[in-house]
Tab-separated table of C-alpha atoms and ligand atoms in Angstrom:
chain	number	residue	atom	x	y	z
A	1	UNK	CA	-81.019	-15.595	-128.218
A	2	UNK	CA	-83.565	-18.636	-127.951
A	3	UNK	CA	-84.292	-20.153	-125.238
A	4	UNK	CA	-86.269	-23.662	-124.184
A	5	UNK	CA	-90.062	-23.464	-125.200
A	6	UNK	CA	-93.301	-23.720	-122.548
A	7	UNK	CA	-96.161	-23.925	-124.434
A	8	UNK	CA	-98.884	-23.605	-122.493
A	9	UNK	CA	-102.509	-25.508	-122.694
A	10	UNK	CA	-105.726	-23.769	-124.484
A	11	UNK	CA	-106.805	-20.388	-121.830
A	12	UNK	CA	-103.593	-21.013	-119.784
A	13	UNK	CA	-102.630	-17.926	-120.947
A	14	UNK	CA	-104.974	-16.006	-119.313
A	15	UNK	CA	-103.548	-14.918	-116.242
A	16	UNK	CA	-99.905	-14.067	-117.741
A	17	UNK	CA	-102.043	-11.739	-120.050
A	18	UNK	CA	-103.367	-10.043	-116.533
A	19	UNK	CA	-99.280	-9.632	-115.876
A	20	UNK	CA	-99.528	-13.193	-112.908
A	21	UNK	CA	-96.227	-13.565	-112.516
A	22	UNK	CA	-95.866	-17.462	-112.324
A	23	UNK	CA	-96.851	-20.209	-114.618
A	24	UNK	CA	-98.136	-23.497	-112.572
A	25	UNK	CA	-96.634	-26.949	-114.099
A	26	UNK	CA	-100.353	-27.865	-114.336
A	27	UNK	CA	-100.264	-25.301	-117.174
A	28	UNK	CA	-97.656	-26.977	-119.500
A	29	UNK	CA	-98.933	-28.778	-122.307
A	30	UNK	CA	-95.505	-29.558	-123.752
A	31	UNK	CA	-92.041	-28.022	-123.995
A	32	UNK	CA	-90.097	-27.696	-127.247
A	33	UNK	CA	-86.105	-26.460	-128.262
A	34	UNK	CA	-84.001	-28.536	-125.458
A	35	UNK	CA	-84.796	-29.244	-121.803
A	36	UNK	CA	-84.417	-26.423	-118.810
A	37	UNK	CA	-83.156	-27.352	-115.577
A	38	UNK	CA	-83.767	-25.883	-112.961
A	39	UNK	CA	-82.860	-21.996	-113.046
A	40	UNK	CA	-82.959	-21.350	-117.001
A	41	UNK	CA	-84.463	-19.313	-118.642
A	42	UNK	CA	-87.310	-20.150	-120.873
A	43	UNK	CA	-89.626	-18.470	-123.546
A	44	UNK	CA	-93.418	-19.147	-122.696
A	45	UNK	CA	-95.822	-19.144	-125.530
A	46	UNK	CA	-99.981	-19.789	-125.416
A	47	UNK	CA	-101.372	-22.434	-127.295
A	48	UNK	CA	-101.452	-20.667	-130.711
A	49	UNK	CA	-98.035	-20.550	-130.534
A	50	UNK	CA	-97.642	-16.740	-129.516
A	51	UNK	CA	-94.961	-15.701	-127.370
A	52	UNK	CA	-96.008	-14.147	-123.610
A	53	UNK	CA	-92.715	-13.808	-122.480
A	54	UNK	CA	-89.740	-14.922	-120.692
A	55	UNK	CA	-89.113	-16.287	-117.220
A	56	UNK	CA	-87.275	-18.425	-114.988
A	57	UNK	CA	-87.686	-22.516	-115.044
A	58	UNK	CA	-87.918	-24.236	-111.735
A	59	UNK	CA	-88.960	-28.252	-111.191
A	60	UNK	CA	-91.764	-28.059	-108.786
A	61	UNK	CA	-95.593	-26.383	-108.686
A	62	UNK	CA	-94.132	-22.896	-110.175
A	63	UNK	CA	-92.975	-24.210	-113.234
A	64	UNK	CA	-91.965	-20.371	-114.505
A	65	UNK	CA	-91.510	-17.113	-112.736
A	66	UNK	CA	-91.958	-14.467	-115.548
A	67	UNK	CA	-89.323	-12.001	-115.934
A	68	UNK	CA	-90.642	-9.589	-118.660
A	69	UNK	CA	-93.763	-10.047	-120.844
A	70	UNK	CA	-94.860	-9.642	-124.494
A	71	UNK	CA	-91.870	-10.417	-127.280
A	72	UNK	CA	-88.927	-12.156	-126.408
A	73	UNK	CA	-86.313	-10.030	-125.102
A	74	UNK	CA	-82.540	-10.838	-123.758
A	75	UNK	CA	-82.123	-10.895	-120.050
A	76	UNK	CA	-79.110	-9.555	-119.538
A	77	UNK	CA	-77.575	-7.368	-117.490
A	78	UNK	CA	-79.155	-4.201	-119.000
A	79	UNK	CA	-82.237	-5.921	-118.468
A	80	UNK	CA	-81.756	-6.239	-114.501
A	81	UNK	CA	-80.313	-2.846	-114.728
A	82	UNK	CA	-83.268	-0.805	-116.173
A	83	UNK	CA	-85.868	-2.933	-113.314
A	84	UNK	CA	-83.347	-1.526	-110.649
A	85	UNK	CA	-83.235	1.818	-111.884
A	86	UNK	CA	-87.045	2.003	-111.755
A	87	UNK	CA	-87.402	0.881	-108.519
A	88	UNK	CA	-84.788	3.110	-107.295
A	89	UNK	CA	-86.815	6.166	-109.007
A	90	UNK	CA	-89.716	4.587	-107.195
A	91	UNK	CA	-88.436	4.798	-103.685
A	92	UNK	CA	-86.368	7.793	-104.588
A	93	UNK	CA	-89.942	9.732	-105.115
A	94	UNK	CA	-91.901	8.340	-102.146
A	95	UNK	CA	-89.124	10.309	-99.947
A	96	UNK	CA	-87.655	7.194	-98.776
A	97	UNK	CA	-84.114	8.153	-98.796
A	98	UNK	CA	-82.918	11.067	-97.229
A	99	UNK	CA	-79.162	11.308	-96.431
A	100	UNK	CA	-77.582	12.098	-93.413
A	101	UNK	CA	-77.113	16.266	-92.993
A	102	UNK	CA	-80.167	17.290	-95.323
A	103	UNK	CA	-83.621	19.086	-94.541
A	104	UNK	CA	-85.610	15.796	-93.428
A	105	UNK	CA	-84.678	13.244	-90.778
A	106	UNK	CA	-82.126	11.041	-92.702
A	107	UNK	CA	-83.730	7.590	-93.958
A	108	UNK	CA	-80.475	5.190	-95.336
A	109	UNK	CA	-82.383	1.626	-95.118
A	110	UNK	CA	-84.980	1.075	-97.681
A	111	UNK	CA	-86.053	-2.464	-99.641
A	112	UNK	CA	-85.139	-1.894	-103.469
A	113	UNK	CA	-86.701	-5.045	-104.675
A	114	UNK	CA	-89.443	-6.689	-103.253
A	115	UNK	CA	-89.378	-9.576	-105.320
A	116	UNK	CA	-93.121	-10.107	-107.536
A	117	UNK	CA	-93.738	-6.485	-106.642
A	118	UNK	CA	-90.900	-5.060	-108.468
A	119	UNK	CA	-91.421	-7.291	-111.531
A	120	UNK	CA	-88.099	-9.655	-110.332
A	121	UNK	CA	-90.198	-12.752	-109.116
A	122	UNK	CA	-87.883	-14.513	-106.344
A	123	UNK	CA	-85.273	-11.618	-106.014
A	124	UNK	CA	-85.007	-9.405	-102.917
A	125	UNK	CA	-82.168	-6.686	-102.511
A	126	UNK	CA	-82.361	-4.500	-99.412
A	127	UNK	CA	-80.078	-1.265	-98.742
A	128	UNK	CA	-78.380	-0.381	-95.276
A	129	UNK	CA	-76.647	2.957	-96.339
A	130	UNK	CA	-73.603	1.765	-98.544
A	131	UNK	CA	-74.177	-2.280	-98.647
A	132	UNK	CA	-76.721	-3.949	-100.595
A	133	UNK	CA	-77.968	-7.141	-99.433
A	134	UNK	CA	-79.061	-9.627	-102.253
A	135	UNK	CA	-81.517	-12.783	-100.913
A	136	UNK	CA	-82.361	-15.293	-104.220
A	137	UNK	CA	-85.406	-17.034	-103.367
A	138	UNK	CA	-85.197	-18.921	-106.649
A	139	UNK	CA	-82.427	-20.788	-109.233
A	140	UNK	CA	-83.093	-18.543	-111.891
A	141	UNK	CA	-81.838	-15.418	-109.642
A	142	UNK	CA	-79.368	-17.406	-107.966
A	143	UNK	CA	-77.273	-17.960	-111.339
A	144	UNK	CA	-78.028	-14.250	-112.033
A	145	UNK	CA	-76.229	-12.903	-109.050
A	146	UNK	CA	-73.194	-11.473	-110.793
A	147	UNK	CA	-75.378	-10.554	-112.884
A	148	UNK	CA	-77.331	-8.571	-110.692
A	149	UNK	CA	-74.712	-7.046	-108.314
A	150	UNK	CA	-73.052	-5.389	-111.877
A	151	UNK	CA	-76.002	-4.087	-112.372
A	152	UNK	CA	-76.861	-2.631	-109.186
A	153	UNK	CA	-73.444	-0.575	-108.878
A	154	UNK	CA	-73.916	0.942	-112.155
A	155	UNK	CA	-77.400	1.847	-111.461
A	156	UNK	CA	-76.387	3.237	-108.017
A	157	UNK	CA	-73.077	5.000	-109.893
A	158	UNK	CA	-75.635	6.639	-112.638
A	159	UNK	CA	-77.516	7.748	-109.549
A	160	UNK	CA	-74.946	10.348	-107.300
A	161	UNK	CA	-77.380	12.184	-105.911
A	162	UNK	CA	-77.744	9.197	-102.696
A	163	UNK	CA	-75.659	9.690	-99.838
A	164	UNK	CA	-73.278	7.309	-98.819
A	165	UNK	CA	-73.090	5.914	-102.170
A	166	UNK	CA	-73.221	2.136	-102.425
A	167	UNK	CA	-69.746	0.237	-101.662
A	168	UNK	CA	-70.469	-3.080	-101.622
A	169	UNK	CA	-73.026	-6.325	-102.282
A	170	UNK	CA	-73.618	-9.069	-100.000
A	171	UNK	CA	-75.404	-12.086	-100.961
A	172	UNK	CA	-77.188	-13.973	-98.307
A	173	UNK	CA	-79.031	-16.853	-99.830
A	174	UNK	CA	-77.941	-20.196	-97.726
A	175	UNK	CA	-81.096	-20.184	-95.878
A	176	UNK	CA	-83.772	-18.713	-98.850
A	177	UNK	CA	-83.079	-20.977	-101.894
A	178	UNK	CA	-86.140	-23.106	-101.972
A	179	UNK	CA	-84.075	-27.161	-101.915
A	180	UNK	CA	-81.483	-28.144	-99.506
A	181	UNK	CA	-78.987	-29.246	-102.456
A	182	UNK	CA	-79.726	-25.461	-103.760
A	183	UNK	CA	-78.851	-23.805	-100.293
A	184	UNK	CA	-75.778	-26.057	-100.254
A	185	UNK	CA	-74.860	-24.823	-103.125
A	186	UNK	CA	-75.177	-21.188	-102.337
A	187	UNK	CA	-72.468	-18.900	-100.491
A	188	UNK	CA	-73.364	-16.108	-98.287
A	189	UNK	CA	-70.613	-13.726	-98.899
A	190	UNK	CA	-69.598	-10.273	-100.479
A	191	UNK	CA	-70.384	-10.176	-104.170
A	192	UNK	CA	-68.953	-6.877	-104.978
A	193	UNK	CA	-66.257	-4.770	-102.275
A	194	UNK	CA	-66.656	-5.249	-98.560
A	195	UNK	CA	-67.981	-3.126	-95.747
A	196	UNK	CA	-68.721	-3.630	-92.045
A	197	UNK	CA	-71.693	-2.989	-90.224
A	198	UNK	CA	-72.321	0.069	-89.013
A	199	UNK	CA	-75.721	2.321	-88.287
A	200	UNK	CA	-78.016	3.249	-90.335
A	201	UNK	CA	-80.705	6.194	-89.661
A	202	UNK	CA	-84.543	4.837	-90.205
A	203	UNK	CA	-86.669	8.100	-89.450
A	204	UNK	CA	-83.789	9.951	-87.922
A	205	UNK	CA	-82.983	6.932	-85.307
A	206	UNK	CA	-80.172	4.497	-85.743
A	207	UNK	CA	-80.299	1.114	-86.415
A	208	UNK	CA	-77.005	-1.722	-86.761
A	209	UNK	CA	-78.452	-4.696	-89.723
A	210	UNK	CA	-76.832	-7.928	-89.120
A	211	UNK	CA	-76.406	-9.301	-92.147
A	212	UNK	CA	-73.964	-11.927	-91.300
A	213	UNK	CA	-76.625	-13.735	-88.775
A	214	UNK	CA	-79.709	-11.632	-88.718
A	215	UNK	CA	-83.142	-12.872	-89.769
A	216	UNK	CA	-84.070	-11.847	-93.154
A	217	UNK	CA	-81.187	-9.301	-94.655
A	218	UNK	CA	-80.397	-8.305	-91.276
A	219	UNK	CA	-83.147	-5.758	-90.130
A	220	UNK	CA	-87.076	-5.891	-90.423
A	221	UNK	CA	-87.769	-3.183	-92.934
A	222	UNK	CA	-91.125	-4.131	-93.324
A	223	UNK	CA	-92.339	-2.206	-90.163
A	224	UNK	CA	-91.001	1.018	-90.810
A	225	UNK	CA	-94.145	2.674	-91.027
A	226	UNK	CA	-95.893	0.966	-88.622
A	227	UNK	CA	-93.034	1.928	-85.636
A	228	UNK	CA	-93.722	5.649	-86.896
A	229	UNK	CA	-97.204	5.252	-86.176
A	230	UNK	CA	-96.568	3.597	-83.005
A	231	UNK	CA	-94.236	6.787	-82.493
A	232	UNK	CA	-98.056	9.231	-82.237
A	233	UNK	CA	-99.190	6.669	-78.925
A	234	UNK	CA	-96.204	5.928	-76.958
A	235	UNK	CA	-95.710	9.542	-75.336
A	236	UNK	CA	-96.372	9.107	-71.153
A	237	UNK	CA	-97.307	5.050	-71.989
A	238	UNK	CA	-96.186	1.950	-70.470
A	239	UNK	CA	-95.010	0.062	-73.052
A	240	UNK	CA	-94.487	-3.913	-73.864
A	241	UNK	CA	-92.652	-4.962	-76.948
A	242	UNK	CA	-93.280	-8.516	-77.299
A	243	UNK	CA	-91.169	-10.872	-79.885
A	244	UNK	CA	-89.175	-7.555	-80.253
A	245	UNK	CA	-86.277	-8.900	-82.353
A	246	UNK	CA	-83.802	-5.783	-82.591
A	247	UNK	CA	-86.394	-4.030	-80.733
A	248	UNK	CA	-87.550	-1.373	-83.574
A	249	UNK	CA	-90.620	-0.689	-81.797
A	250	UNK	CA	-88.964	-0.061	-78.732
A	251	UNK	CA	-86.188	2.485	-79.675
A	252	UNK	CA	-89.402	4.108	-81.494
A	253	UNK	CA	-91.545	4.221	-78.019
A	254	UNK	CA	-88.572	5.785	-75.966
A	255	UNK	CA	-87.685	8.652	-78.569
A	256	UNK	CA	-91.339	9.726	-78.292
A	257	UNK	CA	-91.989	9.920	-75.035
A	258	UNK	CA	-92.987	6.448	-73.717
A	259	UNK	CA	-92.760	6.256	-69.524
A	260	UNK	CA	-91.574	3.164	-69.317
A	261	UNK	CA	-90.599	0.505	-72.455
A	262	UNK	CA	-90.350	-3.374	-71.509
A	263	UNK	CA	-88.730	-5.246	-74.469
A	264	UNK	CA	-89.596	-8.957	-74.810
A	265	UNK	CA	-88.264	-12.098	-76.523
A	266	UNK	CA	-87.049	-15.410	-75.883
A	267	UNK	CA	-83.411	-15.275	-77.713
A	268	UNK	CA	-80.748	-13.760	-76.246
A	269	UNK	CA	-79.506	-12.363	-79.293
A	270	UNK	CA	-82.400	-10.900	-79.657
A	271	UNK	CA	-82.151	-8.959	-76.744
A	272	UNK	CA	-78.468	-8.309	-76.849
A	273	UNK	CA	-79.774	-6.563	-80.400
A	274	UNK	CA	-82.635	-4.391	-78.429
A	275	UNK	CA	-79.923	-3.369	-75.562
A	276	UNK	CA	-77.557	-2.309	-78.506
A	277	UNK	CA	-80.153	-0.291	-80.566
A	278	UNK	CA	-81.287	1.670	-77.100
A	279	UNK	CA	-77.890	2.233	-76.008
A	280	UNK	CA	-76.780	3.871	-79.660
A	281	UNK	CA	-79.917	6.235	-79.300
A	282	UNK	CA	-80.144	6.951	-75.862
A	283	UNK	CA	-76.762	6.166	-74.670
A	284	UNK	CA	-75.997	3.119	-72.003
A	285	UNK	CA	-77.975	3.436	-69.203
A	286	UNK	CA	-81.521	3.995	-70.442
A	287	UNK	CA	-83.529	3.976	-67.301
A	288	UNK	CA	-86.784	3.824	-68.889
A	289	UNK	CA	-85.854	0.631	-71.243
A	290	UNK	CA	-85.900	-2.893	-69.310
A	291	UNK	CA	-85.027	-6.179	-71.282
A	292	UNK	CA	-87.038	-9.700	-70.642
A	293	UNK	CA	-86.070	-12.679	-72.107
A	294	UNK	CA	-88.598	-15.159	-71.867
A	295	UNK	CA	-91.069	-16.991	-73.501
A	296	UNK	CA	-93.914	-14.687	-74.848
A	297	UNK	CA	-96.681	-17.063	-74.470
A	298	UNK	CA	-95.330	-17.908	-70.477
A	299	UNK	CA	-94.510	-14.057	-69.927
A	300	UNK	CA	-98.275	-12.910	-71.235
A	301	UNK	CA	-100.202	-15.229	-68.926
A	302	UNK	CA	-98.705	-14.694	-66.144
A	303	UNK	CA	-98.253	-10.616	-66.278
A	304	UNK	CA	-100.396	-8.885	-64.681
A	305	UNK	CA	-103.519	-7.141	-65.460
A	306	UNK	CA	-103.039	-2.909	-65.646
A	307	UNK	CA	-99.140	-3.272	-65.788
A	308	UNK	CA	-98.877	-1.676	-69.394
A	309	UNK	CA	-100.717	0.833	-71.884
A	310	UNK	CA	-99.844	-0.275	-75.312
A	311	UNK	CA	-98.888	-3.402	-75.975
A	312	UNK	CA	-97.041	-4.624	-79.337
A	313	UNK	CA	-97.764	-8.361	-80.675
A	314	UNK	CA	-95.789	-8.936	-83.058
A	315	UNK	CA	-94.553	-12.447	-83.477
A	316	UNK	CA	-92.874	-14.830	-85.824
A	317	UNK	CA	-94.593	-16.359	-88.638
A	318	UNK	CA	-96.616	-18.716	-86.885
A	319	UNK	CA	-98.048	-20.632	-90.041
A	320	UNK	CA	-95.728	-21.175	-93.170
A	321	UNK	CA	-97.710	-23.215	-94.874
A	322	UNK	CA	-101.462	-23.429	-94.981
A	323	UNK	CA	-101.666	-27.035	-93.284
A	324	UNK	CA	-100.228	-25.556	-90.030
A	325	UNK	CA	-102.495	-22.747	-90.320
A	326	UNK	CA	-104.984	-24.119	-87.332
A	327	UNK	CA	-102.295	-23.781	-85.041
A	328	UNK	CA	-100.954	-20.550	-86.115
A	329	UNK	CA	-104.154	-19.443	-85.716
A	330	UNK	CA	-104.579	-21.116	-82.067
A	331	UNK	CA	-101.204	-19.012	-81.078
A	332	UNK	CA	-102.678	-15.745	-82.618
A	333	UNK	CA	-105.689	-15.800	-80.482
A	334	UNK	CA	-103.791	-17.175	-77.591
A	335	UNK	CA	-101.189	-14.300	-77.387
A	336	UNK	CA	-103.966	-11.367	-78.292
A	337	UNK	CA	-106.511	-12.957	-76.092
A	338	UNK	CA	-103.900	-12.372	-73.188
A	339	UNK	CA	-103.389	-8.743	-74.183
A	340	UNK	CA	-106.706	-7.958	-74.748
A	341	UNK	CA	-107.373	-9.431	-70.783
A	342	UNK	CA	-104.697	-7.791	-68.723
A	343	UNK	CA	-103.930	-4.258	-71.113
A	344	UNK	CA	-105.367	-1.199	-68.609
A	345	UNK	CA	-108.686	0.744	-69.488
A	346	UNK	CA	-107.786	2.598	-72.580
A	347	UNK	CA	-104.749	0.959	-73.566
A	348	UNK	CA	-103.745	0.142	-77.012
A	349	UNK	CA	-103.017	-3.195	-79.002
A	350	UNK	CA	-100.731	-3.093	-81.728
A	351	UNK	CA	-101.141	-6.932	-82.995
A	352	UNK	CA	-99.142	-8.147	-86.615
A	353	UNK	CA	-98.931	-11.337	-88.652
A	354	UNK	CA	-96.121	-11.781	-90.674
A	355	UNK	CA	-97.464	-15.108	-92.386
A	356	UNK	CA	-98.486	-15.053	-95.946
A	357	UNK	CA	-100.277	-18.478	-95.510
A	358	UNK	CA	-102.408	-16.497	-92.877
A	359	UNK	CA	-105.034	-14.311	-95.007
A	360	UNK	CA	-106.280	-11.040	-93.507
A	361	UNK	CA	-109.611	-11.922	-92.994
A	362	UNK	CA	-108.469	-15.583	-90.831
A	363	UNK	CA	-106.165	-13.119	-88.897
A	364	UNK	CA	-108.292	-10.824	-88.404
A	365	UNK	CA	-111.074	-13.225	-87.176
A	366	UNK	CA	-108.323	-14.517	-84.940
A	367	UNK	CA	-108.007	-11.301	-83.085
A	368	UNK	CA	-112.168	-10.767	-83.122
A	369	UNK	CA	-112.275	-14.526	-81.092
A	370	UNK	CA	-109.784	-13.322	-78.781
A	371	UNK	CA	-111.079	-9.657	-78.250
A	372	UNK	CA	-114.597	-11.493	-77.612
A	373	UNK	CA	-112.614	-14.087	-74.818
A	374	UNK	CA	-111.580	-11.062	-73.172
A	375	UNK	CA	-115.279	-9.506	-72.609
A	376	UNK	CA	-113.797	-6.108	-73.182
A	377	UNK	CA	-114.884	-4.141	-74.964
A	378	UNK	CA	-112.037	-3.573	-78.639
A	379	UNK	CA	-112.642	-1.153	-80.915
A	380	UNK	CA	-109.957	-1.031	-84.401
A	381	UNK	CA	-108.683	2.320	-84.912
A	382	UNK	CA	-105.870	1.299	-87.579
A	383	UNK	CA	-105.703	-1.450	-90.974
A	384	UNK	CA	-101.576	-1.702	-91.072
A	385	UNK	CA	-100.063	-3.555	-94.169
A	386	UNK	CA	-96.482	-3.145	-95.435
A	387	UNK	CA	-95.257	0.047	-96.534
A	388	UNK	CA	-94.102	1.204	-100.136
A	389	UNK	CA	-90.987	-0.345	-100.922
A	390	UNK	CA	-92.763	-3.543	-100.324
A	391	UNK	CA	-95.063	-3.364	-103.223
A	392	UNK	CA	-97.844	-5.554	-103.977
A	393	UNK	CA	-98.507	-6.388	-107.618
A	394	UNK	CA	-102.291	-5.875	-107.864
A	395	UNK	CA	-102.068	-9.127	-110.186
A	396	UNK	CA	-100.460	-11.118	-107.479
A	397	UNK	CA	-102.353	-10.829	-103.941
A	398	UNK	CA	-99.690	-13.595	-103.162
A	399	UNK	CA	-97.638	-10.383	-102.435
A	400	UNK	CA	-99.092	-9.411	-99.694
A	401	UNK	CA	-98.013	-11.174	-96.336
A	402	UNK	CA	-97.820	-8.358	-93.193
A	403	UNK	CA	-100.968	-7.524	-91.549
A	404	UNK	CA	-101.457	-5.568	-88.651
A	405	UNK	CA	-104.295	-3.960	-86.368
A	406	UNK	CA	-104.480	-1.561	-83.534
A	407	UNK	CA	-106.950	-1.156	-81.312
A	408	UNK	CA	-108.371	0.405	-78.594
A	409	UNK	CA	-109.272	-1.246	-75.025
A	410	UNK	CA	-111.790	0.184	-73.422
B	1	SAH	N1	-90.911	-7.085	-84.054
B	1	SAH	C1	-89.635	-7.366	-84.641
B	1	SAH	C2	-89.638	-8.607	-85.494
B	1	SAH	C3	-90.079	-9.858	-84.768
B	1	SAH	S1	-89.337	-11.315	-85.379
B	1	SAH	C4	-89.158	-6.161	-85.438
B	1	SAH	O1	-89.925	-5.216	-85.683
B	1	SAH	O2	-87.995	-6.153	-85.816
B	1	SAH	C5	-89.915	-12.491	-84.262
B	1	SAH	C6	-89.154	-12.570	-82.941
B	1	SAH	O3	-89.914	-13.421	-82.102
B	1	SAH	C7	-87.760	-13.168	-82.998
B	1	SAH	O4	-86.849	-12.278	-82.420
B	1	SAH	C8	-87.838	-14.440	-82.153
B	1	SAH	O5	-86.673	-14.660	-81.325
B	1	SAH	C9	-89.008	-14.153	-81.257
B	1	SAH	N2	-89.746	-15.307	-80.743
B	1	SAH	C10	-90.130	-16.415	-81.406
B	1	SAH	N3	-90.866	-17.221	-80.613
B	1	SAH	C11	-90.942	-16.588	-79.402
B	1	SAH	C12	-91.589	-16.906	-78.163
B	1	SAH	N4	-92.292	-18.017	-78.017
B	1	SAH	N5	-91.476	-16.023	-77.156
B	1	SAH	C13	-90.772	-14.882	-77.291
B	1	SAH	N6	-90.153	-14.542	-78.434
B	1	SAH	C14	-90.242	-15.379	-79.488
């Protein structure tokens, strides 16, 4: 198979050689063998006319996302299959999924493909139990879809081992493709069969993923490993879960012990979300669970000081592009600087940021300013990140987007 030709200018090569997955348009000294649109898939060679592989076409500053590297090589559906199958080993040895009934607390919702990090620039496929959810952040994966879900049900069928085995793939792309005439385009809907929502177990607790409406695929997988480690500090603590979503942190806090957990965020669907995630694991009336839904920024100033022991900041993302990134920044400090203040003597900050434009050393220089506003006196006790099936290419520190600290209030 041939495809269009990138050829790139003198040393432009030098990054692809370091396995970058992305090739800037700045790079492109010419293109040969027809013209790509947007979404094709094109053969990328340096300026001596040596292939480095093939990749993805888009119009716009990433002119290429690289699919495979080194001699041209068809991307079929065997292709897609044998990248899912090693990410599924992947997870499958880090212990991430453990079925319902066996020796370890059942784990069902795990991300299979983090995009860059599992060599599928602009792809994302998460797993609630039997339903895959698909998310195309890119043309190229957009037209491979079909593709894609084939290939995921035979790599899950070759697989038997995983309890419940996989029924269905959604594809939920109408708000991720990166034009509007792209997201028009696209059609959230079941690729392959059709299931309903129903729990899943995340560390022995149950969740419900909202695929249909729900931010992301329908759950924030991401901070898996961060609840758990919220789970060793909650027992006998007051908590507050601010911006709690489908209040993960909270249904964490209450199975280990917390005294009291107040659950925070200004959408009601939020918090109908948190109610239904502490009723399935603690039944209806949870006495120790109360819901507010308000404004995080109003609710922190005017709380007051002593009323809670660990506190959990963990917000949208405030900056999606750099030239916002003062304010983001401004809101960071504001809502830890009002933690820091009114948390009681020995209480405990968890603090995120979810924004890749946000580096960890501006966020964490956020959280320093505010900690310093508060005259207390902060020590860090924990460096969070994301956890393992969210991979970060080493070559691509563009990968990396969650940050978190904790620390301790004197
Ligand atoms: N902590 C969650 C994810 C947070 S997503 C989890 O682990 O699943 C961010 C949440 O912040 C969303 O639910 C959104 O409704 C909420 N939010 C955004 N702006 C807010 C504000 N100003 N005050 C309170 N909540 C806000």
């Amino acid at each position: 198979m041939s495809y269009p030709k990138i050829h790139l200018y003198p040393r432009k090569e030098e990054s692809l050689l370091r396995f970058h997955p992305w090739v800037f348009s700045g790079a492109i000294a010419s293109i040969t063998d027809g013209k790509p649109q947007d979404g094709d898939l094109v053969e990328v060679l340096d300026a001596r006319g040596s292939t480095l592989g093939i990749g993805h076409y888009a119009a716009g500053s990433i002119a290429v996302r690289m699919l495979s590297f080194g001699r041209s090589e068809q991307i079929g559906r065997d292709f897609f299959r044998d990248r899912l199958r090693a990410a599924l080993e992947l997870r499958a040895s880090m212990g991430l999924i453990r079925p319902e009934g066996g020796p370890a607390t059942p784990n069902t919702v795990y991300r299979l493909i983090h995009g860059e990090g599992d060599s599928l620039p602009g792809l994302i496929i998460d797993i609630y139990g039997d339903t895959a959810v698909m998310q195309a952040h890119s043309m190229g994966m957009h037209h491979s879809r079909e593709l894609i879900a084939e290939a995921l049900m035979e790599t899950y069928s070759e697989a038997p081992g995983l309890t419940p085995p996989l029924q269905s793939v959604y594809y939920k792309s109408e708000t991720t493709l990166p034009t509007r005439d792209m997201r028009e385009l696209a059609e959230d809907g079941f690729l392959i069969g059709h299931t309903e929502a129903s729990y899943v177990w995340e560390n022995g607790l149950k969740f419900i993923p909202d695929w249909l409406k729900g931010q992301k695929t329908g759950f924030f997988i991401d901070q898996r490993d961060n609840r758990s480690l919220l789970a060793l500090y909650a027992d006998g603590r007051r908590v507050l879960n601010a911006f709690c979503y489908t209040g993960g942190f909270s249904v964490y806090a209450l199975a280990s012990g917390a005294e009291r957990v107040d659950s925070l965020d200004s959408s009601g669907k939020a918090m109908y979300l948190t109610e239904q995630h502490v009723a399935l694991n603690f039944g209806a009336d949870c006495p120790r669970h109360h819901s507010i839904t308000q404004d995080a920024f109003d609710y922190l100033e005017q709380m007051p000081e002593g009323a809670y022991d660990l506190i959990i900041l963990d917000p949208p993302a405030f900056a999606k592009h750099r030239k916002v990134l003062r304010n983001a920044l401004i809101g960071y400090r504001r809502i830890n600087s009002q933690a820091f203040r009114k948390i009681a003597p020995g209480g405990i900050v968890f603090t995120f940021s979810c924004s890749q434009a946000v580096s960890k050393e501006e966020f964490r220089l956020a959280v320093f300013t505010a900690a310093a506003s508060s005259g207390r006196r902060v020590r860090i006790l924990h460096q969070l990140t994301q956890p393992v099936d969210h991979p970060i290419n080493i070559y691509h520190p563009e990968g990396e987007y969650l940050k978190g600290l904790v620390l301790y209030v004197e």
